[in-house]
Short mmCIF file of C-alpha atoms and ligand atoms in Angstrom, two decimals:
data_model
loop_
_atom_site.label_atom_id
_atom_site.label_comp_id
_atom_site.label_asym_id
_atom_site.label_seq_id
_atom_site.Cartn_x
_atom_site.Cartn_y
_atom_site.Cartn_z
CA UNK A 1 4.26 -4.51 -16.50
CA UNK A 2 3.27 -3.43 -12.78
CA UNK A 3 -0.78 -4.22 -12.29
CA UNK A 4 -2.27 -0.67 -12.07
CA UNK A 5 -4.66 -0.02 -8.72
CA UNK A 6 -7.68 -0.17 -9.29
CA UNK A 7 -9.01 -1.06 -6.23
CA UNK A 8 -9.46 0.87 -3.26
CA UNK A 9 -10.37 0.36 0.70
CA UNK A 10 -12.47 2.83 2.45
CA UNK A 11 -12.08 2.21 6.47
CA UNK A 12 -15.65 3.61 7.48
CA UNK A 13 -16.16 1.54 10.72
CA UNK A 14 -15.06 3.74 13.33
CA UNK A 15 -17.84 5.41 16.34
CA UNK A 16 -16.35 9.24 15.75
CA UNK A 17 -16.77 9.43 19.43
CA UNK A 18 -14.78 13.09 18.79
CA UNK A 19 -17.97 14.64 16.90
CA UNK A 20 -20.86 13.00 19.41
CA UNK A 21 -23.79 13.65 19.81
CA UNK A 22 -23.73 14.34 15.73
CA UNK A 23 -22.27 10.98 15.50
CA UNK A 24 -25.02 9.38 17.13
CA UNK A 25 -26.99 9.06 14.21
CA UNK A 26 -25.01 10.35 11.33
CA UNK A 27 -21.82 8.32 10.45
CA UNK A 28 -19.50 11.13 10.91
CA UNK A 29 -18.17 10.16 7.24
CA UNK A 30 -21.25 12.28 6.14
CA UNK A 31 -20.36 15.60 7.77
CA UNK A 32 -20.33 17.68 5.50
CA UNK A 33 -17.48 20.50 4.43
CA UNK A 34 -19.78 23.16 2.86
CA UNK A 35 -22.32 20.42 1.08
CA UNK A 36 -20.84 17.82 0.64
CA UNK A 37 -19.91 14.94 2.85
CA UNK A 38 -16.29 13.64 3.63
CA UNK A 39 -16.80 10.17 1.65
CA UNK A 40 -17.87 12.23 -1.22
CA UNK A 41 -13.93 14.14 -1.14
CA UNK A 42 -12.40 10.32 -0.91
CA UNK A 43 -14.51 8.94 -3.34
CA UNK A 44 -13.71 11.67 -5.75
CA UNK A 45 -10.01 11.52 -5.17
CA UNK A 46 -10.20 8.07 -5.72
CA UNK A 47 -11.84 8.17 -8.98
CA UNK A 48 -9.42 10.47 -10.41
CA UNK A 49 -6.60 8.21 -9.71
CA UNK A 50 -8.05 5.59 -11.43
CA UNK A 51 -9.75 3.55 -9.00
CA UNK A 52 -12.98 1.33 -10.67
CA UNK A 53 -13.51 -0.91 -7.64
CA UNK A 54 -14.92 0.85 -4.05
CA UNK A 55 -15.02 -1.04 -1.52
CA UNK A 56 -16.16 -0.16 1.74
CA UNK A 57 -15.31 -1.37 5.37
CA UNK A 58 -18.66 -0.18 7.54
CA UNK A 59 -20.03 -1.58 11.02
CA UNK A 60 -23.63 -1.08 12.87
CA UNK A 61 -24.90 2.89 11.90
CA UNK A 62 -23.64 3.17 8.76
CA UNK A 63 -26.81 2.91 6.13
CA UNK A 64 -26.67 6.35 5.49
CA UNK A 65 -23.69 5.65 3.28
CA UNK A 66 -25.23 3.49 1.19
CA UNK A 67 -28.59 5.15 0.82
CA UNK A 68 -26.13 8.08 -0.32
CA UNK A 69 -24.46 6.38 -3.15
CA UNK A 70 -27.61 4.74 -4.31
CA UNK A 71 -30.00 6.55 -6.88
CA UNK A 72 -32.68 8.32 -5.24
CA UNK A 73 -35.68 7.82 -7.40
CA UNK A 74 -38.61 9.88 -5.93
CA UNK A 75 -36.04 12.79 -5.72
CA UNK A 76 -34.83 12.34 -8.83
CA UNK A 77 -37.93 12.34 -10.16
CA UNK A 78 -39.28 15.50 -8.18
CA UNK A 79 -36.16 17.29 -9.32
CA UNK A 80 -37.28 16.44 -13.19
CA UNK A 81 -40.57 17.82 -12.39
CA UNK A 82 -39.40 21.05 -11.48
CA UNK A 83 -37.00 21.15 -14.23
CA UNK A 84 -34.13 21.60 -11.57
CA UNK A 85 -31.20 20.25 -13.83
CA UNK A 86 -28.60 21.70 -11.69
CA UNK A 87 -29.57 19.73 -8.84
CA UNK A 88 -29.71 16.68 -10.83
CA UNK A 89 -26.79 17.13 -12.48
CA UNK A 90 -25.26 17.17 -8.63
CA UNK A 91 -26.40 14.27 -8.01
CA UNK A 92 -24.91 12.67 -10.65
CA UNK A 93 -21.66 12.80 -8.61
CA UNK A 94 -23.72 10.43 -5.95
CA UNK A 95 -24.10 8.07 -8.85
CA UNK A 96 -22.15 4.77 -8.54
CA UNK A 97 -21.77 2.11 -11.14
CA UNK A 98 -23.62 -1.01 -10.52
CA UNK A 99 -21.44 -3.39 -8.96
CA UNK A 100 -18.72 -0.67 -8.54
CA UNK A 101 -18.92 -0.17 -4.55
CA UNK A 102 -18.81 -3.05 -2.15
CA UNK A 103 -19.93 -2.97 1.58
CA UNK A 104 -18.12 -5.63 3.87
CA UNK A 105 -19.00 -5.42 7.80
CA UNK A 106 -16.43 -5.04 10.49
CA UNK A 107 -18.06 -6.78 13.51
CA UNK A 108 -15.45 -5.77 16.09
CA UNK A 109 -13.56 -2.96 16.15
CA UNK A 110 -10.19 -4.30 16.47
CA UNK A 111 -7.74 -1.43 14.85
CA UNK A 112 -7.18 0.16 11.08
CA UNK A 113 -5.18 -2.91 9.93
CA UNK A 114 -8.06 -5.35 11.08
CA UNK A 115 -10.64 -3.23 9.16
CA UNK A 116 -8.54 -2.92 6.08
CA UNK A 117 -7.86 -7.23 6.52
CA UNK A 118 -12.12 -7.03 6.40
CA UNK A 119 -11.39 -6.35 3.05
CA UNK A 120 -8.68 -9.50 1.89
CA UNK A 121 -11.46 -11.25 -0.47
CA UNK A 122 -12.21 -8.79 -2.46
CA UNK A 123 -8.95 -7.19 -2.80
CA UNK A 124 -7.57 -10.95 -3.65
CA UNK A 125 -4.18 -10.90 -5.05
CA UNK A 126 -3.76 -7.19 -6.33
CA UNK A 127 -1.95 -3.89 -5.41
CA UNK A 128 -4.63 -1.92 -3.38
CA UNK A 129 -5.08 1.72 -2.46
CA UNK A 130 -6.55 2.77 1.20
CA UNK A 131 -8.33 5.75 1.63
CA UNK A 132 -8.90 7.21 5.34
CA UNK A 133 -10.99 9.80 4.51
CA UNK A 134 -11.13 11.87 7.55
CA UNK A 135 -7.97 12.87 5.95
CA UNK A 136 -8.74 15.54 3.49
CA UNK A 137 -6.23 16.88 1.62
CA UNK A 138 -7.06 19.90 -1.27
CA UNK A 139 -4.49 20.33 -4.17
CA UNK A 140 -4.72 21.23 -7.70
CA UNK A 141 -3.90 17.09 -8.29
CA UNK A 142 -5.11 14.57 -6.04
CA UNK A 143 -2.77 12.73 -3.09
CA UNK A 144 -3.72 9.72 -4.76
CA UNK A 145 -3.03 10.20 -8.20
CA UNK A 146 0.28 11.75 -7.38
CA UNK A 147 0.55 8.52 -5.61
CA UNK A 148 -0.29 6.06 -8.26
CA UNK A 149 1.99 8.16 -10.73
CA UNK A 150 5.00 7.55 -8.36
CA UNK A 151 4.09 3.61 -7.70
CA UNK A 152 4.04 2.97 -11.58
CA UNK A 153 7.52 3.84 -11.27
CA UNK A 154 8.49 1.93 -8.10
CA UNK A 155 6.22 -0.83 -7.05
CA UNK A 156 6.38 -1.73 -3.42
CA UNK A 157 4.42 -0.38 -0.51
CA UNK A 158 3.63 3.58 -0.53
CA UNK A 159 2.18 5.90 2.38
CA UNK A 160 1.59 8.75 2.36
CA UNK A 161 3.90 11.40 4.47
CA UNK A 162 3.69 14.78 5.88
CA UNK A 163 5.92 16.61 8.62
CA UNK A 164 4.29 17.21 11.49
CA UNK A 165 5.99 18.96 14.72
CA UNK A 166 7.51 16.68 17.15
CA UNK A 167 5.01 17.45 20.04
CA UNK A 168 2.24 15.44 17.69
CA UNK A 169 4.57 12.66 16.51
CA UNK A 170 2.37 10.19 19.29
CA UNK A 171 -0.75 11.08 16.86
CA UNK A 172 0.46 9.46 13.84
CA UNK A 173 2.61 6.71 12.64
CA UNK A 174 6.26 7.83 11.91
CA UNK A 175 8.71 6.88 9.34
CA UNK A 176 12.29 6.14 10.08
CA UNK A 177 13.92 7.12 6.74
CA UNK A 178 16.47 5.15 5.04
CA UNK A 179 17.04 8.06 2.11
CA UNK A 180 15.83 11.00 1.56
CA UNK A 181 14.94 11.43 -2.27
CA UNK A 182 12.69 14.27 -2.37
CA UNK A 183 9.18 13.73 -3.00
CA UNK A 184 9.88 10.15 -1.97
CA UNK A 185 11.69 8.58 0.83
CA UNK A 186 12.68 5.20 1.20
CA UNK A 187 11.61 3.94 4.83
CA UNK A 188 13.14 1.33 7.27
CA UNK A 189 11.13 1.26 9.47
CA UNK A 190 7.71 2.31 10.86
CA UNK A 191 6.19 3.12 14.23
CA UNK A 192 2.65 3.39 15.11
CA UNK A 193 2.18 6.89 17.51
CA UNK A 194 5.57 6.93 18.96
CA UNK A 195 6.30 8.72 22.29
CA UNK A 196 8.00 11.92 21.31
CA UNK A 197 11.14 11.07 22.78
CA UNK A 198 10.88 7.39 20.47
CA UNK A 199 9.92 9.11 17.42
CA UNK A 200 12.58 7.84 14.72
CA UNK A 201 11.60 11.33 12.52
CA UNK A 202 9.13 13.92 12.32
CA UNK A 203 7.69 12.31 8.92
CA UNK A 204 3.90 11.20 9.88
CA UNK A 205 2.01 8.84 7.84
CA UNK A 206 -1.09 10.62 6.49
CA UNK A 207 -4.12 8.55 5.55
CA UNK A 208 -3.29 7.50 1.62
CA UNK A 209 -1.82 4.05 0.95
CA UNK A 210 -0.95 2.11 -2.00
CA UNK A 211 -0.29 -1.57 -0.84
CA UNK A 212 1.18 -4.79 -2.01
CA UNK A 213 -1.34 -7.79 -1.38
CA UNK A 214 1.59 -9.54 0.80
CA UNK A 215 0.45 -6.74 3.48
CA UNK A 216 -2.83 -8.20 3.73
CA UNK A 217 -0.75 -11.58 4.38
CA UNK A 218 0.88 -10.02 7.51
CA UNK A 219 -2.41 -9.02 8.43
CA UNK A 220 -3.43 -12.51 8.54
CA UNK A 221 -1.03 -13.05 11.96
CA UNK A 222 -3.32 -10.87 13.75
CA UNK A 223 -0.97 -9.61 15.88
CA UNK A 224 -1.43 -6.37 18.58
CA UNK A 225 0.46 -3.85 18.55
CA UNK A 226 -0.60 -0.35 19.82
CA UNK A 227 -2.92 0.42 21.79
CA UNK A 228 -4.15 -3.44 21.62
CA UNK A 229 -5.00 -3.05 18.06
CA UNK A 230 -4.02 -4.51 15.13
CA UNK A 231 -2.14 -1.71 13.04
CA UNK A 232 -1.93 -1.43 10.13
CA UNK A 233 1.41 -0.05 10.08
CA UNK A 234 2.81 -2.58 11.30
CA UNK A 235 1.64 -4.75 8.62
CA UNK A 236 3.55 -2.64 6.06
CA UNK A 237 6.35 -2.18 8.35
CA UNK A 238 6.44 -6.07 8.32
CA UNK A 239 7.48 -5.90 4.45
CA UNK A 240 10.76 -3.78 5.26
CA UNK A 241 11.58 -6.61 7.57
CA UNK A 242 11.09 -8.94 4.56
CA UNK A 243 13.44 -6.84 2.44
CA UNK A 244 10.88 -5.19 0.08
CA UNK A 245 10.81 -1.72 -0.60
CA UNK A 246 8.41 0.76 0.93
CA UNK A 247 8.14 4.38 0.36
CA UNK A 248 7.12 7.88 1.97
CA UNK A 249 5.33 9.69 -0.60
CA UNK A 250 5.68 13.95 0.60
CA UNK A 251 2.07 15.19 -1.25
CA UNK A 252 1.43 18.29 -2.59
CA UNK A 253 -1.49 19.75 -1.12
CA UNK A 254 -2.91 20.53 1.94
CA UNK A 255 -4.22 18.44 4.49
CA UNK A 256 -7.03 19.08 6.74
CA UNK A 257 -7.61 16.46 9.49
CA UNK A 258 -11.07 16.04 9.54
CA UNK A 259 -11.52 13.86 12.45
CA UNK A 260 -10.66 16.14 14.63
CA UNK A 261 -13.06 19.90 15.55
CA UNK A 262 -10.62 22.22 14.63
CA UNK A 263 -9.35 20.35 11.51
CA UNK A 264 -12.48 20.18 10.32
CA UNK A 265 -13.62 23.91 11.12
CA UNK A 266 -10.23 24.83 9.24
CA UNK A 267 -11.13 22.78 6.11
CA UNK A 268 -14.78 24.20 6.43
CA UNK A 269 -12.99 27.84 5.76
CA UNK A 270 -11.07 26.55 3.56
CA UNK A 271 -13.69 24.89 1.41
CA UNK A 272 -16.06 27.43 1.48
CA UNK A 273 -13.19 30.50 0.38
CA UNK A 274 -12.32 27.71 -2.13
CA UNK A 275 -16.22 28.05 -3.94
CA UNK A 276 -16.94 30.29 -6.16
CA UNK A 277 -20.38 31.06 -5.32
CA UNK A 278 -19.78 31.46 -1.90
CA UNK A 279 -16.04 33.37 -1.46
CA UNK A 280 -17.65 36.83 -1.88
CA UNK A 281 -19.78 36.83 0.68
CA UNK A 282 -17.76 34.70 2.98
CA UNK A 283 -14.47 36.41 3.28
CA UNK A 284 -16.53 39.54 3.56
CA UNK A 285 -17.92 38.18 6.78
CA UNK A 286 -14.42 36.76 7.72
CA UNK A 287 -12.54 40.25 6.84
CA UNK A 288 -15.69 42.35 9.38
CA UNK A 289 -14.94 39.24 12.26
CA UNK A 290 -11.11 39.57 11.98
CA UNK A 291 -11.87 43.42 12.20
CA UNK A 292 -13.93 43.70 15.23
CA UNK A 293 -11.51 40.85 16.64
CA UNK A 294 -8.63 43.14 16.45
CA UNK A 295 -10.01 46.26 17.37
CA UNK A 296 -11.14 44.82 20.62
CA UNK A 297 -7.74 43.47 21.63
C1 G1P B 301 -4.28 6.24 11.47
C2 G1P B 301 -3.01 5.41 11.31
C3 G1P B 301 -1.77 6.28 11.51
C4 G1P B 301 -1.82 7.48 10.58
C5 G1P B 301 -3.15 8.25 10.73
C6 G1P B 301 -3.27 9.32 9.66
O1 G1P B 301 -4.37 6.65 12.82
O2 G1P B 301 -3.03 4.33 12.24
O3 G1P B 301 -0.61 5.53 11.27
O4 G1P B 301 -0.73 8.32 10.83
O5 G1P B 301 -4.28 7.37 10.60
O6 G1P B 301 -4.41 10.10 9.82
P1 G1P B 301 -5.75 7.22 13.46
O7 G1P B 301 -5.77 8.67 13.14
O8 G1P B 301 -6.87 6.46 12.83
O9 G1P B 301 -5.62 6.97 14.93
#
């Protein structure tokens, strides 16, 4: 019997130099897309593929996430007062088991697979999933679930994957694919942002992983890759070399990247046609801009 993941790493280190000044004070993991922060997508994606164990990789700035998944008492209690039981009952979704979410410190910001090796302790010697959630993906199942569903079946390593076009291969990490099975492909190989001319495919890993412990191993070496940093694809490209299987995983969904302006204004549209309170009104406005838009060109 395969152990099932039930662990998960959140990355949540990184400056998000690409929203400043907002970032200078708000860990740009609590933007929000309509009202609710970025974490709050990954944590609930997270949850309904199983995961019981949070565990978060933060550096200097980033108390704002834990105030946020802590109960709020004097707000609770105002809330009560007023007999506002919707708000309460939204807050319930801020509500973490005790013991349920970790916090572990990344002193020096040396790369995604150095953050993720932060972790190593507390993932011990289990399968683990990793969560980048400036990723945000929207589909009627979650990325990760779909992902967990198609691990039970395989074991190994698992990423994500998504075709981008070749002019933004150098943004991702790329797969070099072995065979091509459909909703999974079997990978031989793995490059961290490729030049275009380099890139083995067009297959880009997007941020979901499901991960052997072994890859925390290779992450152990320490070694650079690029830009200086410790990747983490190379750690799981590391297991290929080893002769153990690792997968693509093609989503369905879609997938908003969040950490960058226009990502995240996309997914803002998205989101907010996506709500029922808010789509009337909304597309109204976006129907009267696309109007005057038009008849001005
Ligand atoms: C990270 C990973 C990269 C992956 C990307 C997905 O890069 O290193 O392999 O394709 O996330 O969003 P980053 O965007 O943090 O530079």
């Amino acid at each position: 019997m395969r152990r099932k993941v039930i662990k998960a790493v959140f990355p949540v280190a990184g400056l998000g130099t690409r929203f400043l000044p907002a970032t200078k004070a708000v860990p740009k993991e609590m933007m929000t897309l309509v009202d609710r922060p970025l974490i709050q997508y990954a944590i609930d994606e997270a949850r309904a593929a199983g995961i019981k164990e949070f565990i978060f990789v933060t550096s200097r700035g980033k108390s704002a996430l834990e105030d946020y998944f802590d109960t709020a008492p004097e707000l609770e209690a105002s809330l009560r007062r007023k007999g506002k039981d919707d708000l309460l009952q939204t807050l319930k979704q801020t509500n973490m088991e005790s013991g349920a979410i970790a916090y572990i410190r990344q002193h020096r910001a040396l790369g995604l697979g150095h953050a993720v090796w932060c972790a190593r302790r507390l993932i011990a010697d289990e399968p683990f999933a990793v969560i980048l959630p400036d990723d945000v993906i929207a589909g009627e199942k979650g990325c990760l679930q779909q992902m967990v569903e198609a691990y039970e079946e395989t074991g190994g390593c698992m990423v994500a994957a998504m075709e981008v076009p070749p002019s933004k291969a150098s943004a991702y990490g790329i797969l070099d694919v072995e065979q091509d099975l459909g909703h999974q492909v079997k990978v031989k190989g793995m490059i961290e942002k490729p030049n275009a001319d380099e890139a083995p495919s067009n297959l880009a890993v997007i941020g979901r992983y499901i991960l052997t412990p072994q890859v925390m191993r290779n992450l152990n070496k320490m070694r650079s890759g690029t830009g200086g940093e410790i990747q983490l694809t190379d750690a799981i490209a590391e297991e290929i070399q080893a002769g153990r299987d690792v997968y693509g995983y093609r989503f369905r969904g879609q997938r908003f990247d969040c950490g960058s302006k226009a990502g995240f204004l996309q997914a803002t549209v998205a989101f907010g046609l996506g709500r029922n309170d808010l789509r009337d009104e909304f597309s109204h406005y976006l129907d009267e801009l696309m109007a005057v838009r038009n008849a001005a060109q």
